[in-house]
mmCIF file of C-alpha atoms and ligand atoms in Angstrom:
data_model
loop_
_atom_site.group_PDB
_atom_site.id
_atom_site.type_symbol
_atom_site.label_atom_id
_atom_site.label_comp_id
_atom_site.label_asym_id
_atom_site.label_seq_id
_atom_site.Cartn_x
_atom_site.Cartn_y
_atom_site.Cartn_z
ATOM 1 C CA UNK Y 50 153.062 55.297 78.923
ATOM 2 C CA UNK Y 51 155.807 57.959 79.797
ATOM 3 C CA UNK Y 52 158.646 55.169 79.586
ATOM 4 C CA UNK Y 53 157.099 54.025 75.756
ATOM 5 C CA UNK Y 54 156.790 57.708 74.883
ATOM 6 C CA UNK Y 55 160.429 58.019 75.903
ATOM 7 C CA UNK Y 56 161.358 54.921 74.448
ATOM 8 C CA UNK Y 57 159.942 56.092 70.951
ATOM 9 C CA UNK Y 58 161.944 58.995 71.887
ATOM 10 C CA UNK Y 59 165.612 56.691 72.234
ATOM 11 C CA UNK Y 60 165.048 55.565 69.119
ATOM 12 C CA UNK Y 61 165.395 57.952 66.970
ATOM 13 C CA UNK Y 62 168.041 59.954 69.183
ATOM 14 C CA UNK Y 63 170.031 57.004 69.401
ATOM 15 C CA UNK Y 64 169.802 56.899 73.235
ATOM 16 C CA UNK Y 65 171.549 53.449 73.551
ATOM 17 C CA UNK Y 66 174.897 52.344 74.876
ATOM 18 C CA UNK Y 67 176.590 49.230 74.712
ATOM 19 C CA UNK Y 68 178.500 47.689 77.806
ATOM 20 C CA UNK Y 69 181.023 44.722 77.121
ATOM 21 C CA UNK Y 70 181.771 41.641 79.524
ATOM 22 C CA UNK Y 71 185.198 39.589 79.234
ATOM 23 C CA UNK Y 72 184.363 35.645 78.031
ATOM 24 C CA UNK Y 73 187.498 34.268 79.784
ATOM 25 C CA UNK Y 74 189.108 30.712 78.509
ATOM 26 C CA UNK Y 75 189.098 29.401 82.362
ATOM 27 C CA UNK Y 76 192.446 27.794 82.161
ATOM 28 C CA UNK Y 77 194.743 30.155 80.888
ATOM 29 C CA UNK Y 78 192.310 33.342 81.714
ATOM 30 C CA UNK Y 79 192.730 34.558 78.698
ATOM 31 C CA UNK Y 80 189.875 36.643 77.072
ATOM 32 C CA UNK Y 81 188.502 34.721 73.949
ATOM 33 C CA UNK Y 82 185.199 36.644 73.733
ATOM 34 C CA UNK Y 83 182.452 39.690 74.942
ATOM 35 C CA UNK Y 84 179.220 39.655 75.473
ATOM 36 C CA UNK Y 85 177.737 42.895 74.498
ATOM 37 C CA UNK Y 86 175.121 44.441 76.736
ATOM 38 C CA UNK Y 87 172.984 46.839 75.998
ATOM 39 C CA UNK Y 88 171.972 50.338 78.185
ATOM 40 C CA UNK Y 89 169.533 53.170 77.564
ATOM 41 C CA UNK Y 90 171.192 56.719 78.758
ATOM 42 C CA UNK Y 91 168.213 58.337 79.367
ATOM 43 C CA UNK Y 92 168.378 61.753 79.586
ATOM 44 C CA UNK Y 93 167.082 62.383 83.160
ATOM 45 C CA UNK Y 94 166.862 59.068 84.332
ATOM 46 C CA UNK Y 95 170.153 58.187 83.879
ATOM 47 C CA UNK Y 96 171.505 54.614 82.948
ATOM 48 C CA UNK Y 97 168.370 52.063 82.795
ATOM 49 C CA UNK Y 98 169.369 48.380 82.331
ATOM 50 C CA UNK Y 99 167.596 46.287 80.177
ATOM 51 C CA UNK Y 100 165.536 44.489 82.213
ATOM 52 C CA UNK Y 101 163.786 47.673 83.133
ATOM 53 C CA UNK Y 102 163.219 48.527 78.840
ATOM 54 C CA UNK Y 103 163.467 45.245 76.885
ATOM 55 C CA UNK Y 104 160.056 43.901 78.070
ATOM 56 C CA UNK Y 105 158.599 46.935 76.222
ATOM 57 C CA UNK Y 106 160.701 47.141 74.026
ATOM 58 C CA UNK Y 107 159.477 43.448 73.070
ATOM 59 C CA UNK Y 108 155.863 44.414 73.842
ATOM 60 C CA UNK Y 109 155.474 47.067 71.093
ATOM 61 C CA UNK Y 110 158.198 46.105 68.721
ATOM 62 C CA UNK Y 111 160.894 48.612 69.324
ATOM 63 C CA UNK Y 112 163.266 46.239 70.082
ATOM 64 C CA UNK Y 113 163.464 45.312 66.514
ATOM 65 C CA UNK Y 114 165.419 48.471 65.913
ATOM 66 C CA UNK Y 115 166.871 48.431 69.158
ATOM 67 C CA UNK Y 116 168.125 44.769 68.431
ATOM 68 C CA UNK Y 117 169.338 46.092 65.057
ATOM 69 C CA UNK Y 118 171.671 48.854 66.488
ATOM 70 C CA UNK Y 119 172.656 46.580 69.105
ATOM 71 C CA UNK Y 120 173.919 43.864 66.083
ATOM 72 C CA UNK Y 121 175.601 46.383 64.207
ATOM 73 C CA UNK Y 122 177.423 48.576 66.798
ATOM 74 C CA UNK Y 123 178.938 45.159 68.903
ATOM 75 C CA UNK Y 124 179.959 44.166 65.137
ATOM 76 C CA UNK Y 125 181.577 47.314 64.335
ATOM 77 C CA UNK Y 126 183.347 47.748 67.843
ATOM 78 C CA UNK Y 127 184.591 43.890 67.625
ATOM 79 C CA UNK Y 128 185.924 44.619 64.239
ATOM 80 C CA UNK Y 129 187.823 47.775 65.304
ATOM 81 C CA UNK Y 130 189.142 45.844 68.207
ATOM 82 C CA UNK Y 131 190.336 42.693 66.528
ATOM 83 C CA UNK Y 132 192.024 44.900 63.943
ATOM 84 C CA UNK Y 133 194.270 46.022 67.014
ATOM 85 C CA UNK Y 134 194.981 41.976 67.872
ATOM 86 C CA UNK Y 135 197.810 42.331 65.553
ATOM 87 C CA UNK Y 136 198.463 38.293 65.733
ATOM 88 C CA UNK Y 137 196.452 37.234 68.354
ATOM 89 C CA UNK Y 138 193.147 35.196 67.746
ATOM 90 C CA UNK Y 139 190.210 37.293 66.973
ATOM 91 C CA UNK Y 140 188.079 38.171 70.035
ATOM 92 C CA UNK Y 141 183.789 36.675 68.868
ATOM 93 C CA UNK Y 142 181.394 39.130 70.080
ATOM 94 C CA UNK Y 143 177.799 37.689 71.840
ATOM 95 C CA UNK Y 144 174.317 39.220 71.181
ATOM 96 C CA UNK Y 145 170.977 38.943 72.637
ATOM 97 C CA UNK Y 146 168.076 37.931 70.454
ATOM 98 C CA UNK Y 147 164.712 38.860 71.253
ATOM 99 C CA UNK Y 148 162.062 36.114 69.948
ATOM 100 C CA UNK Y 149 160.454 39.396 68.352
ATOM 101 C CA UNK Y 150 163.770 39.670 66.063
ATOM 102 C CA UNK Y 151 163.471 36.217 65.105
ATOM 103 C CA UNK Y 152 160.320 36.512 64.040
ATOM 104 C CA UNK Y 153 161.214 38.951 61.221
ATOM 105 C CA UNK Y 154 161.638 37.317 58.067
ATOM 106 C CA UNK Y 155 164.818 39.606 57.195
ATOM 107 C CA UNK Y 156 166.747 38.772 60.370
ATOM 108 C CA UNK Y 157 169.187 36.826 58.434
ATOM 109 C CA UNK Y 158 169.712 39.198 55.888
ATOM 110 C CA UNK Y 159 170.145 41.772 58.849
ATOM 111 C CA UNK Y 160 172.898 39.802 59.777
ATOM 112 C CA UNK Y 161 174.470 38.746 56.955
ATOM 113 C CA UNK Y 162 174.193 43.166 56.613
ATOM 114 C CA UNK Y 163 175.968 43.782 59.804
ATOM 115 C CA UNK Y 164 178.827 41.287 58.879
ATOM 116 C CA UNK Y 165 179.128 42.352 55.806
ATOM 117 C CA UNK Y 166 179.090 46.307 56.644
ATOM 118 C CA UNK Y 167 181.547 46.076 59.910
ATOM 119 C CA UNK Y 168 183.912 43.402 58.310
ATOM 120 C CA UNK Y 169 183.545 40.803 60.979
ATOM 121 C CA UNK Y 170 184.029 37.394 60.236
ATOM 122 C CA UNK Y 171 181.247 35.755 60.688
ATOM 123 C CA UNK Y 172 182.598 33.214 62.895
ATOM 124 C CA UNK Y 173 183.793 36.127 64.779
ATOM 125 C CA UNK Y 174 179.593 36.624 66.592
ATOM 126 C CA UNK Y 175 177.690 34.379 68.331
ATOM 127 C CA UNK Y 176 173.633 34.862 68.425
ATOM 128 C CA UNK Y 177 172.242 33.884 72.224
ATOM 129 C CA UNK Y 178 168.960 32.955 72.220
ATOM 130 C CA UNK Y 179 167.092 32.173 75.532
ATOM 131 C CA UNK Y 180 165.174 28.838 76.424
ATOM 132 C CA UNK Y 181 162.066 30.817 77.062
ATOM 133 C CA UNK Y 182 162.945 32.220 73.354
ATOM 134 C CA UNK Y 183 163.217 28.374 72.283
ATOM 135 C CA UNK Y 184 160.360 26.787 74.277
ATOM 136 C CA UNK Y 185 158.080 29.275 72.380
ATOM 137 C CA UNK Y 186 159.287 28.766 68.713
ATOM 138 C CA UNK Y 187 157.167 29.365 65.790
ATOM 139 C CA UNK Y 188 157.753 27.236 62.900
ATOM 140 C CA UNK Y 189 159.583 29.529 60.622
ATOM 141 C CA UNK Y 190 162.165 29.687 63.849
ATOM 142 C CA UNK Y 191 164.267 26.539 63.084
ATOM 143 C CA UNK Y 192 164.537 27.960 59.271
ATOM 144 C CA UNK Y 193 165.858 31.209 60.459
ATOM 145 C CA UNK Y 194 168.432 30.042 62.697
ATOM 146 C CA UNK Y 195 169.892 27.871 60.589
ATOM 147 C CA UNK Y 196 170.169 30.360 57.509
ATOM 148 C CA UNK Y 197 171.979 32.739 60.442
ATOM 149 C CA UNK Y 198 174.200 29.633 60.980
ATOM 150 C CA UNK Y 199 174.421 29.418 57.247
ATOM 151 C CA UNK Y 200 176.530 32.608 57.272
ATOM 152 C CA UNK Y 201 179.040 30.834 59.559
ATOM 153 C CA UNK Y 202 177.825 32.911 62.970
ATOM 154 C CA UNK Y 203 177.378 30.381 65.769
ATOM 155 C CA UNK Y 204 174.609 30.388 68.233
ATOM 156 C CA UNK Y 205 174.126 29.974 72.232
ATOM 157 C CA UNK Y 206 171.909 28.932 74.772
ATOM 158 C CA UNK Y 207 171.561 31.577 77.267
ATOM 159 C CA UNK Y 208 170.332 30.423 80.687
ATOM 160 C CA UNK Y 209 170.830 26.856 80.013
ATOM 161 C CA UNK Y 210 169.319 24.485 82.477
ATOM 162 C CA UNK Y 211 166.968 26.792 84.001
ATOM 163 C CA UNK Y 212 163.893 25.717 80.699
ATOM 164 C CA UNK Y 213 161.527 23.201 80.759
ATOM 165 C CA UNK Y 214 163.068 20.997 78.005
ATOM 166 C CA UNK Y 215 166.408 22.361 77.695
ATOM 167 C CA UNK Y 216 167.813 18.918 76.354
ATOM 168 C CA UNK Y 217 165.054 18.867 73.757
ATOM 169 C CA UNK Y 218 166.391 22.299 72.432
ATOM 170 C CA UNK Y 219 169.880 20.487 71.693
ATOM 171 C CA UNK Y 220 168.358 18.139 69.447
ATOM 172 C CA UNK Y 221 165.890 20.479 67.538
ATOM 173 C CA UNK Y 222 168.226 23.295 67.240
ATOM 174 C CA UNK Y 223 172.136 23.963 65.753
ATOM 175 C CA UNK Y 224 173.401 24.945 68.939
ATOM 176 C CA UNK Y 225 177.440 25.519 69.130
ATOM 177 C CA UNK Y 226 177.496 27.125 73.036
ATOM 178 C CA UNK Y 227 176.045 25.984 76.177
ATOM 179 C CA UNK Y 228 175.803 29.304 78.555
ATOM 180 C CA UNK Y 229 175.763 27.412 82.342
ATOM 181 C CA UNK Y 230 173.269 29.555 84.281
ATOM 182 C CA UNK Y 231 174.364 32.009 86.978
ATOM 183 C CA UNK Y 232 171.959 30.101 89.309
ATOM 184 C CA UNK Y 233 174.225 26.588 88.769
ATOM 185 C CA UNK Y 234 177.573 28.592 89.719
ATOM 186 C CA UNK Y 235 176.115 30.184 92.579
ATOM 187 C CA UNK Y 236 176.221 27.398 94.329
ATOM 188 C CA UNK Y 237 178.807 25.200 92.764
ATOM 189 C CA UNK Y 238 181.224 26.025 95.747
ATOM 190 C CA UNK Y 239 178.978 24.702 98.265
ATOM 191 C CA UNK Y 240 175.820 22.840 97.619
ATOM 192 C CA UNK Y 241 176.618 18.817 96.049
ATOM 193 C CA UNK Y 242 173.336 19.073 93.839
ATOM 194 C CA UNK Y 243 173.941 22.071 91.678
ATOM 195 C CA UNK Y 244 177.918 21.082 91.775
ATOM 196 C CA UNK Y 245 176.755 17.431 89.976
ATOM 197 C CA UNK Y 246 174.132 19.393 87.976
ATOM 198 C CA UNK Y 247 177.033 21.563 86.649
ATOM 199 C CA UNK Y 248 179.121 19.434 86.057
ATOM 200 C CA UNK Y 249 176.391 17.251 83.845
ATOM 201 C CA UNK Y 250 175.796 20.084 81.835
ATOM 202 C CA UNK Y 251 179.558 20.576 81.302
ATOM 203 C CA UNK Y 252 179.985 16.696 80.210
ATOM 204 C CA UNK Y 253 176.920 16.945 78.062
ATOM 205 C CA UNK Y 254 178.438 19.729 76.459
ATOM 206 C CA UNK Y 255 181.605 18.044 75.632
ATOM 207 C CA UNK Y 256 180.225 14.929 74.369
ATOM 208 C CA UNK Y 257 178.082 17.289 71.740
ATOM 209 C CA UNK Y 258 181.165 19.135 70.953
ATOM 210 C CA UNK Y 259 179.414 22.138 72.355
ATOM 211 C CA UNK Y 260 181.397 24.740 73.909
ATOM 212 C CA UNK Y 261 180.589 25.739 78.025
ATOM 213 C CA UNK Y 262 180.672 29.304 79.005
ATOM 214 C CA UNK Y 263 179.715 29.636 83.618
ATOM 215 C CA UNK Y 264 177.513 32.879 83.777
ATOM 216 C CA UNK Y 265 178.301 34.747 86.669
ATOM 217 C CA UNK Y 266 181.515 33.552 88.367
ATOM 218 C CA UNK Y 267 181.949 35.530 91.582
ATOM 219 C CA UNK Y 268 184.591 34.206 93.117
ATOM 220 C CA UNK Y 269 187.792 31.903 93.535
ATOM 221 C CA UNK Y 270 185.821 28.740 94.596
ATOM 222 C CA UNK Y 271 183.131 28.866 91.883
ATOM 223 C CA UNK Y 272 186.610 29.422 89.126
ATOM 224 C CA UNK Y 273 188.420 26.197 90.544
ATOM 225 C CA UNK Y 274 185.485 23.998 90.525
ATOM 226 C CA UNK Y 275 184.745 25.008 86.909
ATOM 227 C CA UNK Y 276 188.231 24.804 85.651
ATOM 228 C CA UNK Y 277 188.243 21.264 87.384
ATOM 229 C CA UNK Y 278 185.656 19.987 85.428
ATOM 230 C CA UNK Y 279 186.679 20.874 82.359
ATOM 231 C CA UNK Y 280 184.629 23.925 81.631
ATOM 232 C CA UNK Y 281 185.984 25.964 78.970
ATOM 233 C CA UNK Y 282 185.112 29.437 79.125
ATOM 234 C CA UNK Y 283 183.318 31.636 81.749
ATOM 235 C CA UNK Y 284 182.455 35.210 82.017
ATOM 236 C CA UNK Y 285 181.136 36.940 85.821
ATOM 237 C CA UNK Y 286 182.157 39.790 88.003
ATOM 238 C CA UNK Y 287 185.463 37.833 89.355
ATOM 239 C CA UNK Y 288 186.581 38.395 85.757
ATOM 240 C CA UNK Y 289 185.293 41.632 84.784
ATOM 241 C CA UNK Y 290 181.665 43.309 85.274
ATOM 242 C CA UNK Y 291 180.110 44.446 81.763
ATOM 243 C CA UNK Y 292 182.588 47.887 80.956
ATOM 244 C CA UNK Y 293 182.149 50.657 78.802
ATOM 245 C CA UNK Y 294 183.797 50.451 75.397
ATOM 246 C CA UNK Y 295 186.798 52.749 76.912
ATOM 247 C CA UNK Y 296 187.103 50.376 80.213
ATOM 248 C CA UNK Y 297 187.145 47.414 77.552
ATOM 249 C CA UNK Y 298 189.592 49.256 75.079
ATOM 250 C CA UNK Y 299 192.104 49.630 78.067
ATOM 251 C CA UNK Y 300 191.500 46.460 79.519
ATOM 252 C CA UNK Y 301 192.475 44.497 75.698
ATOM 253 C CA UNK Y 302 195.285 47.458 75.218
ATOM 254 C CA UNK Y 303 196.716 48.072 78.320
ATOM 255 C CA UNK Y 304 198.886 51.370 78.133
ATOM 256 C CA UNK Y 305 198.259 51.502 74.463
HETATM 257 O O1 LIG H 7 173.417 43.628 81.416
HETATM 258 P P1 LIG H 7 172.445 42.988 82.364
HETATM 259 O O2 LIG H 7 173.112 41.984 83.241
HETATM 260 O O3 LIG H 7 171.658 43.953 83.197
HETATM 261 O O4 LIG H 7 171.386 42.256 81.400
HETATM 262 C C1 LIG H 7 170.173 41.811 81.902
HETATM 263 C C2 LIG H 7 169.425 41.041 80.834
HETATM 264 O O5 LIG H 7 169.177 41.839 79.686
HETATM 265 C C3 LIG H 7 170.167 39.807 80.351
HETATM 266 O O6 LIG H 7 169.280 38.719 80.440
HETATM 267 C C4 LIG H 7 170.472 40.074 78.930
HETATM 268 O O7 LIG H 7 170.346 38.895 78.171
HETATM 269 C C5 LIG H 7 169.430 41.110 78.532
HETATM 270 N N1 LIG H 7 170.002 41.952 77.487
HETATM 271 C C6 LIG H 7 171.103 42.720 77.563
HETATM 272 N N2 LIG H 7 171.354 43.303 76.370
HETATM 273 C C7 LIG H 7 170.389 42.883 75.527
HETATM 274 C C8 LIG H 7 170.114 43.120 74.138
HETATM 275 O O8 LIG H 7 170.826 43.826 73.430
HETATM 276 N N3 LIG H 7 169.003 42.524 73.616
HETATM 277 C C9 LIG H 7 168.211 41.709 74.347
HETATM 278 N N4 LIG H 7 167.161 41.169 73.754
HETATM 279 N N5 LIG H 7 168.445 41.445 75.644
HETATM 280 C C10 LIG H 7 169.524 42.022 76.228
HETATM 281 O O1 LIG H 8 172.169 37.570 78.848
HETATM 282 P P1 LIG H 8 172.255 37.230 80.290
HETATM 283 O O2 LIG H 8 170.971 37.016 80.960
HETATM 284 O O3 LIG H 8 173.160 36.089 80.553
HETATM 285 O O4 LIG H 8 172.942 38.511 80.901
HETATM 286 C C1 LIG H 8 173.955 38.442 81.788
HETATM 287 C C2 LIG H 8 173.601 39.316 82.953
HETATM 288 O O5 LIG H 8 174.317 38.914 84.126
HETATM 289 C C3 LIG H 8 173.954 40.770 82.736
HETATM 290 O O6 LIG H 8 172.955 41.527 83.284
HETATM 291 C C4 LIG H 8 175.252 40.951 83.528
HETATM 292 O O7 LIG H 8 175.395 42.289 83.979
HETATM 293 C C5 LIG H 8 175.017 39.998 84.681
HETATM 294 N N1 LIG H 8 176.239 39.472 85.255
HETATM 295 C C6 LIG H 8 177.372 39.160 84.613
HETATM 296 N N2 LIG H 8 178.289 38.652 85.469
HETATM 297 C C7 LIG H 8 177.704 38.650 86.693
HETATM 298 C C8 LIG H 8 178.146 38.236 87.981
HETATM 299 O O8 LIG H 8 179.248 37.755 88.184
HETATM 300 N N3 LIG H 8 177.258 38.390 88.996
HETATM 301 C C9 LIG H 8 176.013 38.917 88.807
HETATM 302 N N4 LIG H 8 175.229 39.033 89.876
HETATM 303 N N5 LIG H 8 175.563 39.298 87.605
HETATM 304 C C10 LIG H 8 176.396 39.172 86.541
HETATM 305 MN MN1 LIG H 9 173.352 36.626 77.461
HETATM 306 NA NA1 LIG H 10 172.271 34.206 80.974
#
């Protein structure tokens, strides 16, 4: 009851920090892309991660304007930073959803606000949505995500492979992005099964026209298994952990 009193607290002192990991094109390691993740600096504690907050924040509807600030600030600090990418391809920014902020009616509009006020493209964000997010859908969920697509923002599935009908999901929802689970790449290097598996998922990917992003590459190995087949795009520590938005500015602008 502390951590929801504090929570409440966050809120309204804006007690939130965004952290930013590199989406890397695997063959040319090139960044194309960030994921923005979000942190609460609180004022004693210190730096809690979200797995430690967004449960509550789910359970009692704070995420809502959590999730909002969250959308607004990653479009705002993608904007500033592709206005610096004087002819170079625009970096796309990734956000979490929370099944709570797809259950509000205004979401789209939300976005479409957050676009609209930060000067993003739209093409420019990408929505991820979880399979536990999709396995649960309400009815209204398939209408909301395709007026978000509707705008032109593309969405992801987070944590792919790890749902109970994560093929299903391709066919019910407009998915653009296939996120390979961390638990795949783990053990790409070294275990046959989850090498095949990953690979599957990478095939079934390109013959959708869906783009693959690896979660979680760690090392060498896992990066030249993935490259060989044919994944895309991949984000993990061996690129970059998730960095402050000074870390990132300096990592996009070196020397600037
Ligand atoms: O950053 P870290 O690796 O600790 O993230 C842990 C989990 O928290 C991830 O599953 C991620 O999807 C989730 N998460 C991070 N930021 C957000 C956010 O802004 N909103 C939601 N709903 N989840 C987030
Ligand atoms: O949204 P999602 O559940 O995919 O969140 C990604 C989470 O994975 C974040 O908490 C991020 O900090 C974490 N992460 C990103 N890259 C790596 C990695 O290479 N290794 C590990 N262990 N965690 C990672
Ligand atoms: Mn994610
Ligand atoms: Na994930």
């Amino acid at each position: 009851l502390q951590l929801e009193a504090d929570l409440r607290r966050a809120v309204v002192r804006h007690e939130f920090e965004l952290r930013y990991q590199p989406i890397v094109h695997l063959r040319t390691g090139e960044i194309t892309g960030l994921e923005a993740l979000v942190r609460w600096q609180h004022p004693e504690r210190g730096i809690i991660p979200p797995l430690d907050f967004i449960p509550l924040a789910e359970e009692t509807g704070m995420i809502v304007p959590i999730g909002e600030w969250v959308l607004r600030e990653a479009c705002r600090q993608a904007a500033q930073w592709n206005l610096r990418r004087v002819g170079e391809k625009p970096l796309t920014v990734s956000v979490n959803l929370s099944a709570v902020q797809l259950d509000q009616a205004d979401l789209p509009q939300r976005v479409a606000s957050a676009l609209e006020d930060s000067g993003l493209p739209a093409e420019c964000l990408v929505i991820e949505l979880t399979e536990s997010l999709l396995v649960d859908h309400r009815p209204s969920t398939l209408h909301q995500l395709e007026q978000i697509k509707s705008l032109g923002a593309r969405l992801a599935i987070d944590d792919f492979g790890t749902g109970y009908s994560s093929l299903a999901y391709l066919r019910r929802f407009p998915v653009d992005i296939i996120k390979i689970d961390k638990s795949f790449v783990d053990d790409v290097g070294d275990e046959p099964t989850a090498a095949a598996l990953t690979l599957g998922i990478i095939q079934l990917g390109q013959a959708l026209h869906l783009s693959t992003i690896a979660e979680g590459i760690e090392d060498l190995e896992q990066l030249n298994e993935l490259t060989d087949g044919n994944c895309e795009l991949g984000q993990g520590y061996y690129f970059a952990e998730p960095l402050t938005d000074d870390d990132m500015s300096e990592l996009l602008f070196p020397a600037a």
